């Protein structure tokens, strides 16, 4: 699909849809963030990757994305629970690329436990990484976007930004907060060419979900297949995981001029889950 969108845009203009744009994608060493970063570089944007992982693997990923797509790709290891590190990452991106046009707050963690047993330290770190980091990243880039009359803010929330599930108090609270933040930023950016949208995936098969499958299988004492069918895809009417490619394609579209009037939304990519 992305190839189709790119091919259409290239045929009309001779340019890839995000050529000349620059982006930071947090938590892009894995899963959804990597899918979005890959879609951005394929669309011609320069991208700063971020996230944790093996330094050698990250460097080879960075180099491959740059070489295969003939764009500048950088990496910053900022910890999203550290406000100062987020601001330094933005400064490094601005120095390297000249400016930051697009920010995607995607880094996120999860912890599943009943309220009475929910560790307060987990509450604090989930709120910090899954919600406050998005505010800090937006605050560090918003004025530059406003001055240039173009900005794209994408917050990777979740279906859990729209509906709740038990045992996910911090995650659901943070993701609902992210949807609220998205709307405020949309209103403040509207007159300045800045759009702000939340993408709300249902279940996407990534390392974050992979870990939960094993945890759930252990705690329910059921097989992995049963966890996937009866727990994860129970509420997802398509009965399949959404893909990182689908999310990357949507993120690219939101950054094009065609999406200039789409702002303040929470877009479900959940196979119909939140239509229930
Ligand atoms: P993932 O575990 O594959 O990737 C998470 C990324 O965040 C990694 O790159 C990791 O290094 C990075 N990260 C974690 N903590 C960080 C920190 N403190 N600082 C910087 N980077 C950090 O997870 P994923 O499934 O790709 O999830 C990405 C986002 O999508 C999360 O916000 C998650 O809540 C959201 N989401 C995922 C699903 C799903 O089914 N996978 C569904 C809805 C929403």
mmCIF file of C-alpha atoms and ligand atoms in Angstrom:
data_model
loop_
_atom_site.group_PDB
_atom_site.id
_atom_site.type_symbol
_atom_site.label_atom_id
_atom_site.label_comp_id
_atom_site.label_asym_id
_atom_site.label_seq_id
_atom_site.Cartn_x
_atom_site.Cartn_y
_atom_site.Cartn_z
ATOM 1 C CA UNK A 1 0.000 0.000 0.000
ATOM 2 C CA UNK A 2 2.781 2.396 0.945
ATOM 3 C CA UNK A 3 4.558 1.549 -2.287
ATOM 4 C CA UNK A 4 1.299 2.343 -4.109
ATOM 5 C CA UNK A 5 0.917 5.727 -2.349
ATOM 6 C CA UNK A 6 4.570 6.535 -3.025
ATOM 7 C CA UNK A 7 4.315 5.435 -6.636
ATOM 8 C CA UNK A 8 1.246 7.653 -7.158
ATOM 9 C CA UNK A 9 2.879 10.689 -5.570
ATOM 10 C CA UNK A 10 6.150 10.108 -7.403
ATOM 11 C CA UNK A 11 4.373 9.747 -10.735
ATOM 12 C CA UNK A 12 2.669 13.125 -10.225
ATOM 13 C CA UNK A 13 5.532 15.139 -8.753
ATOM 14 C CA UNK A 14 8.701 13.174 -9.343
ATOM 15 C CA UNK A 15 9.264 13.281 -5.570
ATOM 16 C CA UNK A 16 8.670 10.858 -2.755
ATOM 17 C CA UNK A 17 5.811 12.099 -0.498
ATOM 18 C CA UNK A 18 8.001 13.128 2.472
ATOM 19 C CA UNK A 19 11.109 14.206 0.565
ATOM 20 C CA UNK A 20 12.755 17.139 2.412
ATOM 21 C CA UNK A 21 10.892 16.418 5.681
ATOM 22 C CA UNK A 22 12.638 15.460 8.899
ATOM 23 C CA UNK A 23 11.253 13.307 11.686
ATOM 24 C CA UNK A 24 11.934 11.941 15.143
ATOM 25 C CA UNK A 25 10.277 8.601 15.937
ATOM 26 C CA UNK A 26 10.627 7.527 19.563
ATOM 27 C CA UNK A 27 10.866 3.829 20.379
ATOM 28 C CA UNK A 28 11.788 3.023 16.784
ATOM 29 C CA UNK A 29 14.347 0.281 17.392
ATOM 30 C CA UNK A 30 11.489 -2.242 17.426
ATOM 31 C CA UNK A 31 7.864 -2.965 16.567
ATOM 32 C CA UNK A 32 5.460 -0.196 15.566
ATOM 33 C CA UNK A 33 8.017 2.605 15.868
ATOM 34 C CA UNK A 34 10.378 0.784 13.534
ATOM 35 C CA UNK A 35 7.471 0.206 11.101
ATOM 36 C CA UNK A 36 6.736 3.947 11.102
ATOM 37 C CA UNK A 37 10.409 4.921 10.788
ATOM 38 C CA UNK A 38 10.817 2.493 7.873
ATOM 39 C CA UNK A 39 7.749 3.929 6.126
ATOM 40 C CA UNK A 40 9.088 7.474 6.639
ATOM 41 C CA UNK A 41 12.511 6.760 5.124
ATOM 42 C CA UNK A 42 10.891 4.899 2.225
ATOM 43 C CA UNK A 43 8.796 8.037 1.708
ATOM 44 C CA UNK A 44 11.987 10.112 1.572
ATOM 45 C CA UNK A 45 12.118 11.682 5.063
ATOM 46 C CA UNK A 46 15.289 11.991 7.133
ATOM 47 C CA UNK A 47 14.653 10.196 10.415
ATOM 48 C CA UNK A 48 16.130 10.154 13.885
ATOM 49 C CA UNK A 49 15.651 6.730 15.411
ATOM 50 C CA UNK A 50 15.368 6.297 19.182
ATOM 51 C CA UNK A 51 14.960 3.419 21.585
ATOM 52 C CA UNK A 52 16.892 0.781 23.433
ATOM 53 C CA UNK A 53 18.655 -2.326 22.165
ATOM 54 C CA UNK A 54 21.974 -3.791 21.155
ATOM 55 C CA UNK A 55 24.259 -0.971 19.918
ATOM 56 C CA UNK A 56 25.721 -3.004 17.050
ATOM 57 C CA UNK A 57 22.290 -4.112 15.827
ATOM 58 C CA UNK A 58 20.929 -0.572 16.021
ATOM 59 C CA UNK A 59 23.871 0.788 14.044
ATOM 60 C CA UNK A 60 23.431 -1.828 11.330
ATOM 61 C CA UNK A 61 19.685 -1.053 11.196
ATOM 62 C CA UNK A 62 20.433 2.685 10.946
ATOM 63 C CA UNK A 63 22.975 2.191 8.176
ATOM 64 C CA UNK A 64 20.711 -0.159 6.194
ATOM 65 C CA UNK A 65 17.728 2.212 6.358
ATOM 66 C CA UNK A 66 19.940 5.098 5.193
ATOM 67 C CA UNK A 67 21.663 3.179 2.370
ATOM 68 C CA UNK A 68 18.551 1.462 1.015
ATOM 69 C CA UNK A 69 16.558 4.680 0.881
ATOM 70 C CA UNK A 70 19.242 7.274 0.175
ATOM 71 C CA UNK A 71 18.228 9.451 3.146
ATOM 72 C CA UNK A 72 19.912 10.621 6.345
ATOM 73 C CA UNK A 73 19.118 8.368 9.301
ATOM 74 C CA UNK A 74 20.431 9.146 12.786
ATOM 75 C CA UNK A 75 20.014 7.502 16.163
ATOM 76 C CA UNK A 76 19.709 8.925 19.676
ATOM 77 C CA UNK A 77 19.480 6.769 22.793
ATOM 78 C CA UNK A 78 17.448 9.271 24.869
ATOM 79 C CA UNK A 79 15.487 7.670 27.678
ATOM 80 C CA UNK A 80 11.872 8.808 27.346
ATOM 81 C CA UNK A 81 11.544 8.993 31.110
ATOM 82 C CA UNK A 82 14.170 11.781 31.134
ATOM 83 C CA UNK A 83 12.935 15.242 30.114
ATOM 84 C CA UNK A 84 16.438 16.672 29.674
ATOM 85 C CA UNK A 85 17.438 13.778 27.416
ATOM 86 C CA UNK A 86 14.346 14.362 25.244
ATOM 87 C CA UNK A 87 15.255 18.038 24.806
ATOM 88 C CA UNK A 88 18.864 17.097 23.955
ATOM 89 C CA UNK A 89 17.631 14.582 21.361
ATOM 90 C CA UNK A 90 15.597 17.339 19.716
ATOM 91 C CA UNK A 91 18.622 19.661 19.694
ATOM 92 C CA UNK A 92 20.760 16.947 18.084
ATOM 93 C CA UNK A 93 18.097 16.276 15.437
ATOM 94 C CA UNK A 94 17.780 19.995 14.664
ATOM 95 C CA UNK A 95 21.585 20.332 14.372
ATOM 96 C CA UNK A 96 21.849 17.330 12.081
ATOM 97 C CA UNK A 97 18.768 17.859 9.891
ATOM 98 C CA UNK A 98 18.367 21.640 10.161
ATOM 99 C CA UNK A 99 14.888 21.364 11.653
ATOM 100 C CA UNK A 100 12.329 18.902 13.016
ATOM 101 C CA UNK A 101 9.081 18.744 11.014
ATOM 102 C CA UNK A 102 7.476 15.569 12.342
ATOM 103 C CA UNK A 103 7.480 13.982 15.784
ATOM 104 C CA UNK A 104 6.052 10.571 16.541
ATOM 105 C CA UNK A 105 5.725 9.670 20.225
ATOM 106 C CA UNK A 106 5.641 5.923 20.127
ATOM 107 C CA UNK A 107 7.913 4.577 22.885
ATOM 108 C CA UNK A 108 5.829 2.731 25.409
ATOM 109 C CA UNK A 109 5.846 0.067 28.066
ATOM 110 C CA UNK A 110 3.162 -2.052 29.702
ATOM 111 C CA UNK A 111 2.492 -3.657 33.060
ATOM 112 C CA UNK A 112 -0.519 -5.828 33.824
ATOM 113 C CA UNK A 113 -1.737 -6.239 37.417
ATOM 114 C CA UNK A 114 -4.913 -5.742 39.475
ATOM 115 C CA UNK A 115 -5.209 -2.303 41.079
ATOM 116 C CA UNK A 116 -4.496 -3.553 44.603
ATOM 117 C CA UNK A 117 -1.237 -5.131 43.473
ATOM 118 C CA UNK A 118 -0.176 -2.528 40.916
ATOM 119 C CA UNK A 119 3.369 -1.417 41.841
ATOM 120 C CA UNK A 120 3.392 2.388 42.314
ATOM 121 C CA UNK A 121 6.824 2.565 40.653
ATOM 122 C CA UNK A 122 5.330 0.920 37.515
ATOM 123 C CA UNK A 123 2.502 3.461 37.549
ATOM 124 C CA UNK A 124 5.072 6.278 37.630
ATOM 125 C CA UNK A 125 7.245 4.881 34.837
ATOM 126 C CA UNK A 126 4.294 4.089 32.538
ATOM 127 C CA UNK A 127 2.867 7.592 32.981
ATOM 128 C CA UNK A 128 6.301 9.066 32.390
ATOM 129 C CA UNK A 129 7.272 7.064 29.272
ATOM 130 C CA UNK A 130 3.824 6.580 27.692
ATOM 131 C CA UNK A 131 2.437 10.077 28.352
ATOM 132 C CA UNK A 132 4.764 12.749 29.768
ATOM 133 C CA UNK A 133 7.449 12.029 27.140
ATOM 134 C CA UNK A 134 4.983 13.005 24.409
ATOM 135 C CA UNK A 135 4.377 16.358 26.129
ATOM 136 C CA UNK A 136 8.122 17.033 26.465
ATOM 137 C CA UNK A 137 8.781 16.116 22.823
ATOM 138 C CA UNK A 138 5.937 18.337 21.614
ATOM 139 C CA UNK A 139 7.025 21.218 23.856
ATOM 140 C CA UNK A 140 10.578 21.014 22.482
ATOM 141 C CA UNK A 141 9.476 21.106 18.820
ATOM 142 C CA UNK A 142 6.198 23.037 18.683
ATOM 143 C CA UNK A 143 7.573 26.594 18.344
ATOM 144 C CA UNK A 144 9.891 25.610 15.486
ATOM 145 C CA UNK A 145 6.983 23.990 13.628
ATOM 146 C CA UNK A 146 4.829 27.054 14.236
ATOM 147 C CA UNK A 147 7.525 29.370 12.894
ATOM 148 C CA UNK A 148 7.825 27.363 9.678
ATOM 149 C CA UNK A 149 4.065 26.864 9.195
ATOM 150 C CA UNK A 150 4.269 23.085 8.991
ATOM 151 C CA UNK A 151 4.286 20.428 11.660
ATOM 152 C CA UNK A 152 3.009 16.923 12.121
ATOM 153 C CA UNK A 153 2.553 15.498 15.616
ATOM 154 C CA UNK A 154 1.586 11.853 15.813
ATOM 155 C CA UNK A 155 1.003 10.144 19.129
ATOM 156 C CA UNK A 156 0.865 6.373 19.092
ATOM 157 C CA UNK A 157 -1.869 5.804 21.678
ATOM 158 C CA UNK A 158 -3.897 2.598 21.594
ATOM 159 C CA UNK A 159 -7.413 1.203 21.449
ATOM 160 C CA UNK A 160 -6.805 1.503 25.196
ATOM 161 C CA UNK A 161 -6.849 5.272 24.656
ATOM 162 C CA UNK A 162 -10.533 4.872 23.809
ATOM 163 C CA UNK A 163 -11.741 1.918 25.890
ATOM 164 C CA UNK A 164 -10.488 0.135 29.003
ATOM 165 C CA UNK A 165 -9.499 -3.405 29.942
ATOM 166 C CA UNK A 166 -9.011 -4.654 33.491
ATOM 167 C CA UNK A 167 -5.533 -4.852 35.073
ATOM 168 C CA UNK A 168 -4.065 -2.107 32.876
ATOM 169 C CA UNK A 169 -4.721 0.937 35.099
ATOM 170 C CA UNK A 170 -1.555 2.871 34.257
ATOM 171 C CA UNK A 171 -1.502 1.993 30.558
ATOM 172 C CA UNK A 172 -5.168 2.873 29.995
ATOM 173 C CA UNK A 173 -4.832 6.103 31.983
ATOM 174 C CA UNK A 174 -1.704 7.125 30.053
ATOM 175 C CA UNK A 175 -3.218 6.310 26.654
ATOM 176 C CA UNK A 176 -6.466 8.179 27.417
ATOM 177 C CA UNK A 177 -4.253 11.078 28.531
ATOM 178 C CA UNK A 178 -2.370 10.922 25.256
ATOM 179 C CA UNK A 179 -5.624 11.258 23.313
ATOM 180 C CA UNK A 180 -6.490 14.335 25.402
ATOM 181 C CA UNK A 181 -3.040 15.851 24.856
ATOM 182 C CA UNK A 182 -3.425 15.214 21.112
ATOM 183 C CA UNK A 183 -6.644 17.271 21.040
ATOM 184 C CA UNK A 184 -5.191 20.222 22.970
ATOM 185 C CA UNK A 185 -2.146 20.365 20.689
ATOM 186 C CA UNK A 186 -4.432 20.179 17.630
ATOM 187 C CA UNK A 187 -6.339 23.248 18.817
ATOM 188 C CA UNK A 188 -3.168 25.207 19.621
ATOM 189 C CA UNK A 189 -1.482 24.255 16.329
ATOM 190 C CA UNK A 190 -4.447 24.561 13.981
ATOM 191 C CA UNK A 191 -3.740 28.072 12.691
ATOM 192 C CA UNK A 192 -0.058 27.377 12.181
ATOM 193 C CA UNK A 193 -0.092 24.407 9.802
ATOM 194 C CA UNK A 194 0.485 21.940 12.632
ATOM 195 C CA UNK A 195 -1.697 18.863 12.859
ATOM 196 C CA UNK A 196 -1.851 16.575 15.869
ATOM 197 C CA UNK A 197 -3.366 13.116 15.736
ATOM 198 C CA UNK A 198 -3.371 9.963 17.813
ATOM 199 C CA UNK A 199 -3.137 6.564 16.177
ATOM 200 C CA UNK A 200 -4.965 3.958 18.237
ATOM 201 C CA UNK A 201 -3.840 0.455 17.295
ATOM 202 C CA UNK A 202 -5.600 -2.659 18.444
ATOM 203 C CA UNK A 203 -3.283 -5.618 18.856
ATOM 204 C CA UNK A 204 -0.212 -5.570 16.631
ATOM 205 C CA UNK A 205 2.214 -8.481 16.797
ATOM 206 C CA UNK A 206 5.404 -6.884 18.150
ATOM 207 C CA UNK A 207 7.934 -7.798 20.870
ATOM 208 C CA UNK A 208 5.712 -5.978 23.412
ATOM 209 C CA UNK A 209 2.800 -8.299 22.610
ATOM 210 C CA UNK A 210 5.032 -11.352 22.234
ATOM 211 C CA UNK A 211 6.115 -10.914 25.858
ATOM 212 C CA UNK A 212 2.493 -10.596 27.006
ATOM 213 C CA UNK A 213 1.530 -13.814 25.195
ATOM 214 C CA UNK A 214 4.047 -15.781 27.233
ATOM 215 C CA UNK A 215 3.045 -14.034 30.487
ATOM 216 C CA UNK A 216 -0.668 -14.649 29.889
ATOM 217 C CA UNK A 217 -0.065 -18.270 28.866
ATOM 218 C CA UNK A 218 1.781 -18.825 32.128
ATOM 219 C CA UNK A 219 -0.725 -17.070 34.371
ATOM 220 C CA UNK A 220 -3.821 -18.690 32.767
ATOM 221 C CA UNK A 221 -2.004 -21.989 32.280
ATOM 222 C CA UNK A 222 -3.198 -22.208 28.676
ATOM 223 C CA UNK A 223 -1.384 -22.636 25.353
ATOM 224 C CA UNK A 224 -0.072 -19.716 23.301
ATOM 225 C CA UNK A 225 -2.629 -20.375 20.534
ATOM 226 C CA UNK A 226 -5.437 -20.111 23.061
ATOM 227 C CA UNK A 227 -4.036 -16.835 24.430
ATOM 228 C CA UNK A 228 -3.870 -15.368 20.927
ATOM 229 C CA UNK A 229 -7.416 -16.505 19.990
ATOM 230 C CA UNK A 230 -9.268 -16.126 23.291
ATOM 231 C CA UNK A 231 -7.465 -13.205 24.920
ATOM 232 C CA UNK A 232 -5.819 -10.966 22.318
ATOM 233 C CA UNK A 233 -8.063 -11.342 19.284
ATOM 234 C CA UNK A 234 -11.270 -11.941 21.246
ATOM 235 C CA UNK A 235 -12.421 -8.341 20.754
ATOM 236 C CA UNK A 236 -10.734 -7.716 17.399
ATOM 237 C CA UNK A 237 -13.476 -8.595 14.859
ATOM 238 C CA UNK A 238 -11.038 -9.068 11.956
ATOM 239 C CA UNK A 239 -9.458 -11.890 14.008
ATOM 240 C CA UNK A 240 -6.000 -10.879 12.930
ATOM 241 C CA UNK A 241 -3.295 -8.606 14.287
ATOM 242 C CA UNK A 242 -2.886 -5.166 12.721
ATOM 243 C CA UNK A 243 0.513 -4.806 11.066
ATOM 244 C CA UNK A 244 3.373 -2.375 11.525
ATOM 245 C CA UNK A 245 3.199 -1.724 7.752
ATOM 246 C CA UNK A 246 -0.432 -0.596 8.036
ATOM 247 C CA UNK A 247 0.536 1.811 10.813
ATOM 248 C CA UNK A 248 3.529 3.122 8.856
ATOM 249 C CA UNK A 249 1.362 3.806 5.809
ATOM 250 C CA UNK A 250 -1.150 5.745 7.911
ATOM 251 C CA UNK A 251 1.604 7.791 9.570
ATOM 252 C CA UNK A 252 3.055 8.760 6.176
ATOM 253 C CA UNK A 253 -0.396 9.809 4.955
ATOM 254 C CA UNK A 254 -0.930 11.988 8.041
ATOM 255 C CA UNK A 255 2.277 13.850 7.172
ATOM 256 C CA UNK A 256 1.239 14.689 3.599
ATOM 257 C CA UNK A 257 -0.526 17.862 2.491
ATOM 258 C CA UNK A 258 -3.601 15.739 1.709
ATOM 259 C CA UNK A 259 -4.037 15.246 5.474
ATOM 260 C CA UNK A 260 -3.734 18.946 6.375
ATOM 261 C CA UNK A 261 -7.337 19.083 7.649
ATOM 262 C CA UNK A 262 -7.123 15.894 9.686
ATOM 263 C CA UNK A 263 -6.305 17.073 13.185
ATOM 264 C CA UNK A 264 -7.379 16.359 16.744
ATOM 265 C CA UNK A 265 -8.426 12.831 15.873
ATOM 266 C CA UNK A 266 -7.911 9.473 17.551
ATOM 267 C CA UNK A 267 -7.751 7.055 14.626
ATOM 268 C CA UNK A 268 -8.464 3.430 15.503
ATOM 269 C CA UNK A 269 -6.449 0.823 13.592
ATOM 270 C CA UNK A 270 -8.000 -2.000 15.546
ATOM 271 C CA UNK A 271 -9.876 -4.288 13.174
ATOM 272 C CA UNK A 272 -13.194 -2.966 14.512
ATOM 273 C CA UNK A 273 -12.479 -3.527 18.232
ATOM 274 C CA UNK A 274 -13.747 -0.107 19.357
ATOM 275 C CA UNK A 275 -16.830 -0.390 17.110
ATOM 276 C CA UNK A 276 -18.308 -2.780 19.682
HETATM 277 P P1 LIG B 1 7.991 -2.674 21.366
HETATM 278 O O1 LIG B 1 8.312 -3.182 22.742
HETATM 279 O O2 LIG B 1 8.219 -3.555 20.192
HETATM 280 O O3 LIG B 1 8.763 -1.322 21.115
HETATM 281 C C1 LIG B 1 8.855 -0.342 22.111
HETATM 282 C C2 LIG B 1 9.941 0.620 21.725
HETATM 283 O O4 LIG B 1 10.026 1.612 22.753
HETATM 284 C C3 LIG B 1 11.328 -0.031 21.646
HETATM 285 O O5 LIG B 1 12.054 0.585 20.617
HETATM 286 C C4 LIG B 1 11.943 0.295 23.003
HETATM 287 O O6 LIG B 1 13.353 0.294 23.002
HETATM 288 C C5 LIG B 1 11.378 1.681 23.198
HETATM 289 N N1 LIG B 1 11.408 2.127 24.573
HETATM 290 C C6 LIG B 1 10.878 1.531 25.681
HETATM 291 N N2 LIG B 1 11.127 2.272 26.763
HETATM 292 C C7 LIG B 1 11.808 3.357 26.347
HETATM 293 C C8 LIG B 1 12.348 4.493 27.006
HETATM 294 N N3 LIG B 1 12.261 4.651 28.330
HETATM 295 N N4 LIG B 1 13.004 5.412 26.257
HETATM 296 C C9 LIG B 1 13.139 5.265 24.916
HETATM 297 N N5 LIG B 1 12.638 4.205 24.257
HETATM 298 C C10 LIG B 1 11.991 3.275 24.961
HETATM 299 O O7 LIG B 1 6.480 -2.201 21.466
HETATM 300 P P2 LIG B 1 5.368 -1.907 20.348
HETATM 301 O O8 LIG B 1 4.344 -2.964 20.449
HETATM 302 O O9 LIG B 1 5.981 -1.604 19.032
HETATM 303 O O10 LIG B 1 4.711 -0.603 20.983
HETATM 304 C C11 LIG B 1 4.986 0.697 20.500
HETATM 305 C C12 LIG B 1 3.873 1.624 20.947
HETATM 306 O O11 LIG B 1 2.641 1.177 20.416
HETATM 307 C C13 LIG B 1 3.703 1.666 22.476
HETATM 308 O O12 LIG B 1 3.436 2.997 22.883
HETATM 309 C C14 LIG B 1 2.497 0.795 22.699
HETATM 310 O O13 LIG B 1 1.794 1.153 23.855
HETATM 311 C C15 LIG B 1 1.694 1.079 21.447
HETATM 312 N N6 LIG B 1 0.718 0.037 21.127
HETATM 313 C C16 LIG B 1 1.123 -1.241 20.841
HETATM 314 C C17 LIG B 1 0.160 -2.184 20.526
HETATM 315 C C18 LIG B 1 0.527 -3.603 20.173
HETATM 316 O O14 LIG B 1 -0.389 -4.442 20.082
HETATM 317 N N7 LIG B 1 1.792 -3.930 19.955
HETATM 318 C C19 LIG B 1 -1.194 -1.843 20.519
HETATM 319 C C20 LIG B 1 -1.555 -0.541 20.828
HETATM 320 C C21 LIG B 1 -0.585 0.397 21.116
#
